[in-house]
Short mmCIF file of C-alpha atoms in Angstrom, two decimals:
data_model
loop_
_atom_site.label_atom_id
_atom_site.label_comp_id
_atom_site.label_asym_id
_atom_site.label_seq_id
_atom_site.Cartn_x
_atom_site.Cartn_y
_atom_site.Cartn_z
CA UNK A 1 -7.58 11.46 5.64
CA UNK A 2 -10.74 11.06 6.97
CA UNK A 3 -14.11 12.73 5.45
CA UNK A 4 -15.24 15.31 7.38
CA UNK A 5 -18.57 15.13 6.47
CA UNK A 6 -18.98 11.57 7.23
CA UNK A 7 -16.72 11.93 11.01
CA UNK A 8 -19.68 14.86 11.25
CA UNK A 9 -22.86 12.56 10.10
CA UNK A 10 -21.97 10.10 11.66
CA UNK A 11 -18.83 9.66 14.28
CA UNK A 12 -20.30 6.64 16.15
CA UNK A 13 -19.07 4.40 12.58
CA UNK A 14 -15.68 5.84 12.50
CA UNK A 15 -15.33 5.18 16.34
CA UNK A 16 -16.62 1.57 15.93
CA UNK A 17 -13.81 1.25 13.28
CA UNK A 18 -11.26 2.44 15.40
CA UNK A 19 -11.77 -0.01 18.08
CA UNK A 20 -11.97 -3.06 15.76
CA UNK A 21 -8.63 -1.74 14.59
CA UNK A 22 -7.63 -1.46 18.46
CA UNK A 23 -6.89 2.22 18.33
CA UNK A 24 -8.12 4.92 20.21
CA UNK A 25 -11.51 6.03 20.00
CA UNK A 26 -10.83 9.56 21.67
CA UNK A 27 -9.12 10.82 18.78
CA UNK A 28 -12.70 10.94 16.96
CA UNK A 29 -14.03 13.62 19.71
CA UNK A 30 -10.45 15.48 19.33
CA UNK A 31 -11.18 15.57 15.42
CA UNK A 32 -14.82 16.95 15.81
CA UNK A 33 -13.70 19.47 17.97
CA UNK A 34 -11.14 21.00 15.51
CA UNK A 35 -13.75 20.75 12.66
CA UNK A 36 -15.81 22.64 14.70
CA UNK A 37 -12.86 25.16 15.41
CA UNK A 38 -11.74 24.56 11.97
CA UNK A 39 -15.23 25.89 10.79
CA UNK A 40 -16.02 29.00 13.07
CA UNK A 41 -12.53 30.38 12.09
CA UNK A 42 -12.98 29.98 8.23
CA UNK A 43 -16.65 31.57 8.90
CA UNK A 44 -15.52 34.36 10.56
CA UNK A 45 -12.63 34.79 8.00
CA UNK A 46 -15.50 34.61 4.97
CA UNK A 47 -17.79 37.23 6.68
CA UNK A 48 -14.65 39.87 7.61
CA UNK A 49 -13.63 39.50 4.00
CA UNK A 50 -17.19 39.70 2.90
CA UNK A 51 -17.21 43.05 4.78
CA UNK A 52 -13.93 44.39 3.73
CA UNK A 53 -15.10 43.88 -0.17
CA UNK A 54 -18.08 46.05 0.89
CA UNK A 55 -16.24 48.46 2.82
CA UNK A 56 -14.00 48.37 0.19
CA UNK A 57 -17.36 49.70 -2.77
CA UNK A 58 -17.92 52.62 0.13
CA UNK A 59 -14.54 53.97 -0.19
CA UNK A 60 -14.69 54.21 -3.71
CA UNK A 61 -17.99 55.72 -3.99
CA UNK A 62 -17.34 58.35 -1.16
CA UNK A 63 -16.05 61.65 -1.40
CA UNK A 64 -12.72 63.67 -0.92
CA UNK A 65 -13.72 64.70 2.24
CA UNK A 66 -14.94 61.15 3.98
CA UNK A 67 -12.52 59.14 2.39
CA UNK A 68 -9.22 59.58 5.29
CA UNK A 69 -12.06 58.47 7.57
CA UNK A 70 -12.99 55.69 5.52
CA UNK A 71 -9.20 54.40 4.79
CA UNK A 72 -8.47 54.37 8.32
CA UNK A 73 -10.89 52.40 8.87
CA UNK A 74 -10.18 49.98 5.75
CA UNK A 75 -6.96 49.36 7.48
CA UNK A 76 -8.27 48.15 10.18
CA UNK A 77 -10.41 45.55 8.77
CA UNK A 78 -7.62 44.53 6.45
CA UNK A 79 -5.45 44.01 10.02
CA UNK A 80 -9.04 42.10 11.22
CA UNK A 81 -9.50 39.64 7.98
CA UNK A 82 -5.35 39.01 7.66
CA UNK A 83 -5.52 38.03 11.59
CA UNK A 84 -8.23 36.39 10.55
CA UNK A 85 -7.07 34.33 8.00
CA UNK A 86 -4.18 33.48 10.47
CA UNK A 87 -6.22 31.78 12.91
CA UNK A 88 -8.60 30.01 10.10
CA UNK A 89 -5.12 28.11 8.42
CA UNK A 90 -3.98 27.49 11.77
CA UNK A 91 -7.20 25.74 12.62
CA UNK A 92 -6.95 24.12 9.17
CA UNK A 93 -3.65 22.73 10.16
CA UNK A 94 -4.58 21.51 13.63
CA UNK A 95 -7.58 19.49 12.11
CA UNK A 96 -5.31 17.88 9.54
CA UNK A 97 -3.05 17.10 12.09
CA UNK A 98 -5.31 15.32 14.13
CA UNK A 99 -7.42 13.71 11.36
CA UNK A 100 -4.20 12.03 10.01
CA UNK A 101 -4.48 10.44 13.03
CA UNK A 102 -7.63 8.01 12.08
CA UNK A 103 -6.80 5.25 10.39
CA UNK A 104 -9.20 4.29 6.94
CA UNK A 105 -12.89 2.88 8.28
CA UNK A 106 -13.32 -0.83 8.21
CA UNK A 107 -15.31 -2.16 5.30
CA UNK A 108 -18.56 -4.28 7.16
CA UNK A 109 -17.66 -7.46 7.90
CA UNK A 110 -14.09 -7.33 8.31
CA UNK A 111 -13.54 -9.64 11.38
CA UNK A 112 -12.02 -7.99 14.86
CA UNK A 113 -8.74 -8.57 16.39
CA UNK A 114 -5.34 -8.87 15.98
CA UNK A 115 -3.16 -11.08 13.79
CA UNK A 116 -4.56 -14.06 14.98
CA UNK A 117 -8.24 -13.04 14.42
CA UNK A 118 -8.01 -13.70 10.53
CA UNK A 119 -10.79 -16.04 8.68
CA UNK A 120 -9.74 -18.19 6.25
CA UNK A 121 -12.18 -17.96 2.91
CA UNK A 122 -10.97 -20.86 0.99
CA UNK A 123 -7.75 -23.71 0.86
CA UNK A 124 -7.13 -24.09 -2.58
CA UNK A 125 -4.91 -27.02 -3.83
CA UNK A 126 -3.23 -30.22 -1.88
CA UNK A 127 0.00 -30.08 0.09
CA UNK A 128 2.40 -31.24 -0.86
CA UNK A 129 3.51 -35.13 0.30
CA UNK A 130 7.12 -36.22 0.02
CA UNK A 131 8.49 -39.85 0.96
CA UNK A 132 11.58 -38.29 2.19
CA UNK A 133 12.72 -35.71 4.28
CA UNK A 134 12.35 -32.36 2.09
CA UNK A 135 14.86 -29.73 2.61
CA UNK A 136 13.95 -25.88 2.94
CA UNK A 137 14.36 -23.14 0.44
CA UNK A 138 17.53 -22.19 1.50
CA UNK A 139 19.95 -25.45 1.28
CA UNK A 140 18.16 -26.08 -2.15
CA UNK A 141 18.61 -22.78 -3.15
CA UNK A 142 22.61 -23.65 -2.45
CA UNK A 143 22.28 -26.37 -3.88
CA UNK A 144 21.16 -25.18 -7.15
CA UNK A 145 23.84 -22.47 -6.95
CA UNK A 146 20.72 -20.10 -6.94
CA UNK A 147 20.61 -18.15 -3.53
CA UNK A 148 23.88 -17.03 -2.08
CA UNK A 149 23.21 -15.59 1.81
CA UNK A 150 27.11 -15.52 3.17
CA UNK A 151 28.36 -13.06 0.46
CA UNK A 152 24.70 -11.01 0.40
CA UNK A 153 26.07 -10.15 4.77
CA UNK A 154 29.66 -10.00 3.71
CA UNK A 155 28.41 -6.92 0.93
CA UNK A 156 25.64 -5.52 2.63
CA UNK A 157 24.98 -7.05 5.84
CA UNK A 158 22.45 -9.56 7.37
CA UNK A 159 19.00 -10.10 5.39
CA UNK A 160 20.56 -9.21 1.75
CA UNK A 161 21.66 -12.15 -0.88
CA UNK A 162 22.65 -12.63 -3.79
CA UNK A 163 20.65 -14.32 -6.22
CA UNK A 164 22.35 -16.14 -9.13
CA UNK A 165 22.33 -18.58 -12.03
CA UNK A 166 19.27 -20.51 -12.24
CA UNK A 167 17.59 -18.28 -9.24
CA UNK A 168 18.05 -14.82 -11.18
CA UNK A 169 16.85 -16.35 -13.93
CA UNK A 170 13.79 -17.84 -11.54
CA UNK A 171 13.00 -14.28 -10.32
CA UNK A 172 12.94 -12.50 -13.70
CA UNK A 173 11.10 -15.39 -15.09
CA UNK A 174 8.53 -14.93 -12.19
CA UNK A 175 8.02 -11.21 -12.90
CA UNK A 176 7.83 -11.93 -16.43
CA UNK A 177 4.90 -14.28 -16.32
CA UNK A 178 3.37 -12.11 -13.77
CA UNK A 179 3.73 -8.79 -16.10
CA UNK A 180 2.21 -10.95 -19.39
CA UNK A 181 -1.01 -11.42 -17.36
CA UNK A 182 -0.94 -8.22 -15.97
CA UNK A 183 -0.69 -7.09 -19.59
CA UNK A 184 -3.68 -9.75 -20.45
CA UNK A 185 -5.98 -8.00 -17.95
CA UNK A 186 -5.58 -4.12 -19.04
CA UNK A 187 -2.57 -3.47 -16.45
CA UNK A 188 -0.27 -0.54 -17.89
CA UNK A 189 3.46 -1.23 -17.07
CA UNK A 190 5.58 1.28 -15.01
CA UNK A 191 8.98 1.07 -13.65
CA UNK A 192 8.67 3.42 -10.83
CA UNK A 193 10.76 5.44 -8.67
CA UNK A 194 12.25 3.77 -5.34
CA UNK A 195 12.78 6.84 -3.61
CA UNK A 196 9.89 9.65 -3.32
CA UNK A 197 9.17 12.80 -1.38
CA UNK A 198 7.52 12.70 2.32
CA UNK A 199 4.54 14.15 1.10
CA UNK A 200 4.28 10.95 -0.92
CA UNK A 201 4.90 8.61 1.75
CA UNK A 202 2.81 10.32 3.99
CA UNK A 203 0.21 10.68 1.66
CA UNK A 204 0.07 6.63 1.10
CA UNK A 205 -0.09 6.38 5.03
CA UNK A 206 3.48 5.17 5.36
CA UNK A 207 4.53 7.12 7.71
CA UNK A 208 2.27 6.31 10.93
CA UNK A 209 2.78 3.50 13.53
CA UNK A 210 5.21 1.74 11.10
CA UNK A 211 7.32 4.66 9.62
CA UNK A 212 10.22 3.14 12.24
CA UNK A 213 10.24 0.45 8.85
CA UNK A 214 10.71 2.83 6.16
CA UNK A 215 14.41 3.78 5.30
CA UNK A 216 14.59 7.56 4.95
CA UNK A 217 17.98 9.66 3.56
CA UNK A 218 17.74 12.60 5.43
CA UNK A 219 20.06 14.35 3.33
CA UNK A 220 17.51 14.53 0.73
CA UNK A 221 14.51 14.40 2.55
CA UNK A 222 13.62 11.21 0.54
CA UNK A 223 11.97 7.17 1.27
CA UNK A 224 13.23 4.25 0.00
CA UNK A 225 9.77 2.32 -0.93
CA UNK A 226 8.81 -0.92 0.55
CA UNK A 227 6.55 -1.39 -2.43
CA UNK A 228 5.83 0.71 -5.57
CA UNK A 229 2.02 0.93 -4.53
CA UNK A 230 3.52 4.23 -2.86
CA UNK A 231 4.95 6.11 -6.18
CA UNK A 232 1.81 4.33 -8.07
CA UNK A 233 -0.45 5.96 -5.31
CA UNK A 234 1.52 9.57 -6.36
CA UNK A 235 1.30 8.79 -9.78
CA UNK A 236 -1.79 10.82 -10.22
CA UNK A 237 -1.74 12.87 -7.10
CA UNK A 238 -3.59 16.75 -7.45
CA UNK A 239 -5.37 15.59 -10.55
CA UNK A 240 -9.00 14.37 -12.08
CA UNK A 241 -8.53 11.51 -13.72
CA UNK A 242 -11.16 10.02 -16.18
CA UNK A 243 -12.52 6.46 -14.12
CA UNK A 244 -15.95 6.96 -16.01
CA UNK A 245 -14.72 4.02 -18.92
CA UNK A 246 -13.83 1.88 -16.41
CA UNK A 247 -10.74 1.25 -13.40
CA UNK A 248 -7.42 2.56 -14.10
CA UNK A 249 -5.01 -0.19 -13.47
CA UNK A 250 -1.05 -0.06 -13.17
CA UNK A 251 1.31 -3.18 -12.94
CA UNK A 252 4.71 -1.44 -10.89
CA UNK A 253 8.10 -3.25 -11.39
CA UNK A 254 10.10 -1.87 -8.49
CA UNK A 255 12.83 -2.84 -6.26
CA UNK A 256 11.68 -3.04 -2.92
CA UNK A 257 13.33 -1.91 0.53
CA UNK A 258 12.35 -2.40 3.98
CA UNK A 259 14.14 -2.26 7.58
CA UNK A 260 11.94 -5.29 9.30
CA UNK A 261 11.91 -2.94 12.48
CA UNK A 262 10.80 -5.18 15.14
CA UNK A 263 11.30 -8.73 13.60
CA UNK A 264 14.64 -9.58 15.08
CA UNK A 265 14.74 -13.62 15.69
CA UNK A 266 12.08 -13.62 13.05
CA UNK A 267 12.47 -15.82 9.95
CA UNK A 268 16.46 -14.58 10.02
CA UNK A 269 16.93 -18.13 7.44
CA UNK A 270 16.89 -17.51 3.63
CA UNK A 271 14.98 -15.28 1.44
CA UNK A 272 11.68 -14.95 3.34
CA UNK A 273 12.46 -11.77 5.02
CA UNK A 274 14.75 -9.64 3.43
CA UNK A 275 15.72 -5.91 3.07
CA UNK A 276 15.70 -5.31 0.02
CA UNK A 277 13.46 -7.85 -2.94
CA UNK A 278 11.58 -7.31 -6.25
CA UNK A 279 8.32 -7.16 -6.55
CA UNK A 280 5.51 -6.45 -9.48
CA UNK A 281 2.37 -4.37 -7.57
CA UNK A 282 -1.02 -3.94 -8.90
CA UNK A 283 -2.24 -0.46 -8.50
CA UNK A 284 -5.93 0.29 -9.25
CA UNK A 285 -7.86 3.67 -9.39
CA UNK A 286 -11.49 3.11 -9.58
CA UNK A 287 -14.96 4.47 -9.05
CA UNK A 288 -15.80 3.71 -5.07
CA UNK A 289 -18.69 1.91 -5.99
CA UNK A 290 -16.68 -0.67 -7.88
CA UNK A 291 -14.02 -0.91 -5.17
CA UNK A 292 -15.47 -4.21 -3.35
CA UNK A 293 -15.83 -6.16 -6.59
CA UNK A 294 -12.48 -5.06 -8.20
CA UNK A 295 -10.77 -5.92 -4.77
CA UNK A 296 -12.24 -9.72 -5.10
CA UNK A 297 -11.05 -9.86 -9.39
CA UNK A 298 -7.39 -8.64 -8.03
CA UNK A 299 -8.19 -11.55 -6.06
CA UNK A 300 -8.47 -13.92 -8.75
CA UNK A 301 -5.89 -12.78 -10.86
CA UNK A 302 -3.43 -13.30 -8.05
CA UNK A 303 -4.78 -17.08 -7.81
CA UNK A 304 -4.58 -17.89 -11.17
CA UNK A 305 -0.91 -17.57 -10.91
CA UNK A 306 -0.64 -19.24 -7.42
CA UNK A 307 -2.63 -22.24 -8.94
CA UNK A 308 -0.34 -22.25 -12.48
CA UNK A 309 2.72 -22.51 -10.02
CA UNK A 310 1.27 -25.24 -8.54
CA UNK A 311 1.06 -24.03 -4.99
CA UNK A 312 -1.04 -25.15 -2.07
CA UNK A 313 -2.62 -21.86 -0.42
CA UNK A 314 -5.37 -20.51 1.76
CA UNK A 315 -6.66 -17.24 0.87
CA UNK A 316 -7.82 -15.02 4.38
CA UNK A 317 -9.44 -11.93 5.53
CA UNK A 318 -7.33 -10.23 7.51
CA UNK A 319 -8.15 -8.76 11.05
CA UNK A 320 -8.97 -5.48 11.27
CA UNK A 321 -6.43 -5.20 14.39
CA UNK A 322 -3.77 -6.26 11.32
CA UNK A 323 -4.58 -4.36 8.80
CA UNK A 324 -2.41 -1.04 7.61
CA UNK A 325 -4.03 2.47 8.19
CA UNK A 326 -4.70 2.83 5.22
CA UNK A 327 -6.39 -0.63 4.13
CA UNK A 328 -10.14 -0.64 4.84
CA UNK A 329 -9.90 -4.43 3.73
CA UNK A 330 -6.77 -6.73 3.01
CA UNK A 331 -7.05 -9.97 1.80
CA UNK A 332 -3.76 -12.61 1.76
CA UNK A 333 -2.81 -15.36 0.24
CA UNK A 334 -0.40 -17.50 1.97
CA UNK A 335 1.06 -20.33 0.67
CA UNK A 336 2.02 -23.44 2.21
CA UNK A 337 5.73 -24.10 2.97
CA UNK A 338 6.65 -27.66 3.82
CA UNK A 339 9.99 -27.57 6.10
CA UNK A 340 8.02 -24.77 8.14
CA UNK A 341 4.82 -27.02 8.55
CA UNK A 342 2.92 -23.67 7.90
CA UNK A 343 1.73 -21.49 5.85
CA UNK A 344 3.28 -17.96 4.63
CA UNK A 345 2.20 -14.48 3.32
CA UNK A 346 2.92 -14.60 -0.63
CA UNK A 347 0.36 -11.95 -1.42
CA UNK A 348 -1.46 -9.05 0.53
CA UNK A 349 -4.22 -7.12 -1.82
CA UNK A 350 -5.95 -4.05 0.13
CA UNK A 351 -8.95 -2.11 -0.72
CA UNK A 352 -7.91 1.52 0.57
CA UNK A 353 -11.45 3.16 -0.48
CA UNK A 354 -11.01 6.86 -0.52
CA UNK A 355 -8.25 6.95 1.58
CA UNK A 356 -4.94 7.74 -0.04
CA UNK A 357 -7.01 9.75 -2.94
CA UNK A 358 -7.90 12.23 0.19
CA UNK A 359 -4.74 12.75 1.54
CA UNK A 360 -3.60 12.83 -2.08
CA UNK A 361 -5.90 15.24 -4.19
CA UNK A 362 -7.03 12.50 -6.56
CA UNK A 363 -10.29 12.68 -7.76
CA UNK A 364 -12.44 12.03 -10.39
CA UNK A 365 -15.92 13.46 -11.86
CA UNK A 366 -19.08 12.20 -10.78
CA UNK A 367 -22.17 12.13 -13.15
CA UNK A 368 -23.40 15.43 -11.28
CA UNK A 369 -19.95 17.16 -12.88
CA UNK A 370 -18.86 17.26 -9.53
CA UNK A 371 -15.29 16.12 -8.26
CA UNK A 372 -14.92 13.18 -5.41
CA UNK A 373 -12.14 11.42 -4.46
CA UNK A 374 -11.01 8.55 -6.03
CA UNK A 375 -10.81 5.07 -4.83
CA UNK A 376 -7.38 3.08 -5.07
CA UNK A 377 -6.32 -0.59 -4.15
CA UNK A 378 -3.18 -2.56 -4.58
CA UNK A 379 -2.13 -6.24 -4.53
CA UNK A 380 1.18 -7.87 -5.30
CA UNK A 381 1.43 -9.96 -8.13
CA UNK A 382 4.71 -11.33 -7.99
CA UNK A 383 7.76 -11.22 -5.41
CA UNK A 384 11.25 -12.73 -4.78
CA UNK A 385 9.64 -14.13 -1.76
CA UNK A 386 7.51 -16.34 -4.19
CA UNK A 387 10.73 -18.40 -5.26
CA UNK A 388 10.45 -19.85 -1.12
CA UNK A 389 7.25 -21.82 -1.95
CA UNK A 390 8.36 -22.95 -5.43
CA UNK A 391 11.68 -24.19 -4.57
CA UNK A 392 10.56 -26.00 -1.20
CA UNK A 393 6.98 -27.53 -3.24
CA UNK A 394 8.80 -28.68 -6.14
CA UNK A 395 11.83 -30.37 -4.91
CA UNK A 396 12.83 -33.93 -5.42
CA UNK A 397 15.23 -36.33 -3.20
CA UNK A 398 18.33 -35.29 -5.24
CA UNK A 399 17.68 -31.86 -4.56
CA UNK A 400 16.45 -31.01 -8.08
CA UNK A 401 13.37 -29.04 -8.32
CA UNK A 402 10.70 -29.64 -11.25
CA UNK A 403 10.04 -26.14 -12.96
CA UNK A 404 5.92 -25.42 -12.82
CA UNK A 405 5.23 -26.08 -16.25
CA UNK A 406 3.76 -22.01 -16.57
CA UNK A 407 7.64 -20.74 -16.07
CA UNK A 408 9.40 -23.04 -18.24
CA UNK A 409 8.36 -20.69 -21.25
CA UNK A 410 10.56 -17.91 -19.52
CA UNK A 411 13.52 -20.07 -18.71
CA UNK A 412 14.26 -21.62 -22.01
CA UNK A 413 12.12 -24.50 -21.65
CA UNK A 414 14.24 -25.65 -18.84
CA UNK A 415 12.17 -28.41 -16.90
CA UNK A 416 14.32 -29.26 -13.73
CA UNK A 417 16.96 -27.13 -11.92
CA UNK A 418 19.46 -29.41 -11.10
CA UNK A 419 22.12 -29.40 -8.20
CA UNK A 420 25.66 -28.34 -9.39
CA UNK A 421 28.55 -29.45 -7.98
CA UNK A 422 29.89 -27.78 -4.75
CA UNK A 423 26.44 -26.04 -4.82
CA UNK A 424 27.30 -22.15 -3.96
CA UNK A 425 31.09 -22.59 -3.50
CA UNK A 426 32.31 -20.88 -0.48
#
C-alpha cells in the first residue's frame, strides 16, 4: 500500500500520480482522513492503556479496605481500553481499505496517458524483408507440425493449443537458453506454485481493476497465476531479508493462466493470446535506491536475448494511464511481427518500488539497524508467446524456418525446421 508518511508529507505527489494514471484523485483526501481517524483512535487506545497499567500499580499498592473501590473502578477502564481497542482496529481496517485503493506513485518522468501515450526509447535491429509473401505464425506453425489450435478448443476450449514436435521442443529450448543466462547473471531458479492464497494475490496487486482476469477456485479460496512474479513476490513475504550484499534475484519457471477478460475479437489467431502459456519471470528484491538502475540491467538482459534471436524490436516506456497498480515504471519490448505489419508485446519489466514489499511485510535493514520495506521488480525473460516472432522472422518460401543460431545448441544442433507432410494432420 501506500506510505503513510509520505500520503501525510506530501499528498499533492501522490495526487499528481493518480491523475497521470487517470484515477481518482479524491481517494487521496478519503485516505488522509482515515489516517487521521486511524491515529486519534490508536492515541486514545495508548493513553487508556497507559492509565489502566497505572491504575493497575494503585490497586496493588492499596489497602484491604480501598481496594473493592479501586477494582470497580479497574473494570471500568478495562471495559474503556477493550472498547477502545475496538474502535482503533476498526479504524486500522478502514484506512487499509481505502489505501489499497491508490495505485503505486509514478516514478518522474513516466509519460501521461493511456495506451497510446507510450515513448519509444530505442528500435533495435532491421525488419525483416522477404521477396515473397510471408505467412503468419500460425499456418507455419502447421506446417511444421508444431502448433496444433483445432484439438487445443476440442480439449479445452478456444485460446488453448497444443504444442508439439519441433514447437515443444522450440519452447523448452527457449526457456532453456533463457534460464542459462539467468543462471550467468546470479538468478536463483524456482519452479513455483501456480495457485496461491488471496492474501498473495492481493498482496502483488492482482486483485484490483483487473481481478475480472485472474481465474479463482472458490472451493479453495485459491488463484491460478498469470505469471510467477506473484508466488516470487510471496516468496519472502513477513520477513527481513539480507539486500545489504547486493539484489536478490529469482528466475520463476511457471505455467501461466489468464482469462483475457475483455479481449474478445482480439488477436483470437494462433498463439499470441492464450489462456494458459509458459513463461520464465525475473523477480528482483533490492535496496530502493538501486531500483532505477537494476530496472534498466533487467533491461539489457532481456535484449541480449531478443538480439541473439535475431529479432527486430523497439523497446518503450509505457504510459502511466497503462501501467498496472502496482508498477511505478514498466518498460516493454515489442517485437516486430511481419504478417501483422506491427509490432507486439514480447516482454513487460516493471519497477514496483516499495509497493508489493508494503502490502507484503518484506523488508530489509537499513544501515541505521532499522527495518524498511523492500523494493521488488519483475521482467519476463522468456514466453511461449516468443515462438510468434521467431517463427514469422525466420521463415523461408517453403515454409521452413532457419533456427537463430543461439537455440540450435538446445535443439540438437538442428538448423532449419522443415515442413512435414500433411503439416498438423486433421
Amino acid at each position: 500500500m501506500i506510505d503513510p508518511v509520505l500520503l501525510r508529507n506530501d499528498p499533492e505527489a501522490v495526487k499528481r500520480s493518480q491523475r497521470a494514471r487517470g484515477n481518482d484523485e479524491a481517494v487521496v483526501d478519503e485516505a488522509l482522513a482515515a489516517d487521521a481517524s486511524r491515529r486519534a483512535a490508536l492515541g486514545e487506545f495508548e493513553s487508556l492503556r497507559a492509565e489502566q497499567n497505572e491504575f493497575g500499580k494503585q490497586v496493588k499498592a492499596a489497602s484491604k479496605e480501598e481496594k473493592p473501590e479501586l477494582i470497580k473502578r479497574a473494570q471500568q477502564l478495562a471495559a474503556s481500553v477493550k472498547a477502545a481497542d475496538a474502535r482503533a482496529k476498526a479504524a486500522e481496517a478502514e484506512f487499509e481499505a481505502v489505501s489499497l485503493r491508490i495505485e503505486n506513485l509514478v516514478i518522474e518522468g513516466v509519460p501521461s496517458g493511456g495506451e497510446e501515450n507510450f515513448i519509444t526509447l530505442r528500435e533495435v535491429g532491421e525488419r525483416p524483408d522477404f521477396d515473397f509473401e510471408p505467412r503468419d505464425h500460425l499456418e507455419l506453425g502447421e506446417m511444421l507440425g508444431a502448433i496444433d489450435m483445432e484439438r487445443g478448443a476440442k480439449v479445452s476450449g478456444a485460446r488453448f493449443y497444443f504444442l508439439r514436435g519441433v514447437g515443444a521442443r522450440l519452447e523448452l529450448a527457449l526457456m532453456n537458453l533463457a534460464l542459462d543466462r539467468a543462471l550467468h547473471h546470479g538468478f536463483t531458479p524456482l519452479i513455483t506454485p501456480t495457485l496461491v492464497k488471496p492474501e498473495i494475490m492481493q498482496g502483488t496487486g492482482f486483485l484490483g481493476e483487473h481481478a475480472d482476469e485472474v481465474y479463482h477456485l472458490p472451493a479453495q479460496d485459491l488463484f491460478l497465476t498469470g505469471t510467477s512474479e506473484v508466488a516470487l513476490a510471496g516468496y519472502h513475504a513477513d520477513e527481513i531479508i539480507d539486500v545489504a550484499s547486493g539484489p536478490i534475484r529469482y528466475a520463476g519457471w511457471s505455467t501461466c493462466y489468464r482469462s483475457e477478460a475483455g479481449s474478445h475479437g482480439k488477436d483470437t489467431r494462433g498463439i499470441l493470446r492464450v489462456h494458459q502459456f509458459n513463461k520464465l519471470e525475473m523477480f528482483v528484491y533490492t535496496d530502493p535506491a538501486e531500483a532505477e538502475a537494476e530496472h534498466d540491467r533487467l533491461v539489457g538482459w532481456q535484449e541480449e536475448i531478443l538480439q541473439a534471436l535475431g529479432l527486430h524490436y523497439r523497446v518503450i516506456d509505457v504510459a502511466a494511464g497503462d501501467l498496472g497498480s502496482s508498477a511505478a515504471r514498466k518498460f516493454d519490448i515489442e517485437a516486430w511481427v511481419p504478417t501483422q505489419d506491427a509490432y507486439r508485446e514480447l516482454t513487460s519489466t516493471s519497477n514496483c518500488t516499495t509497493y508489493q514489499s508494503r502490502r507484503l511485510s518484506t523488508r530489509y535493514r537499513t544501515e541505521s539497524g532499522k527495518t524498511a520495506a523492500v523494493a521488488t521488480l519483475n521482467g519476463t525473460l522468456a514466453t511461449t508467446r516468443w515462438i510468434v516472432a521467431i517463427l514469422e522472422t525466420h521463415q523461408q518460401a517453403d515454409g521452413s524456418v532457419i533456427v537463430p543460431e543461439a537455440l540450435r545448441p538446445y535443439l540438437g544442433g538442428l538448423d532449419v525446421l522443415t515442413p512435414i507432410a500433411g503439416g498438423v494432420s486433421r
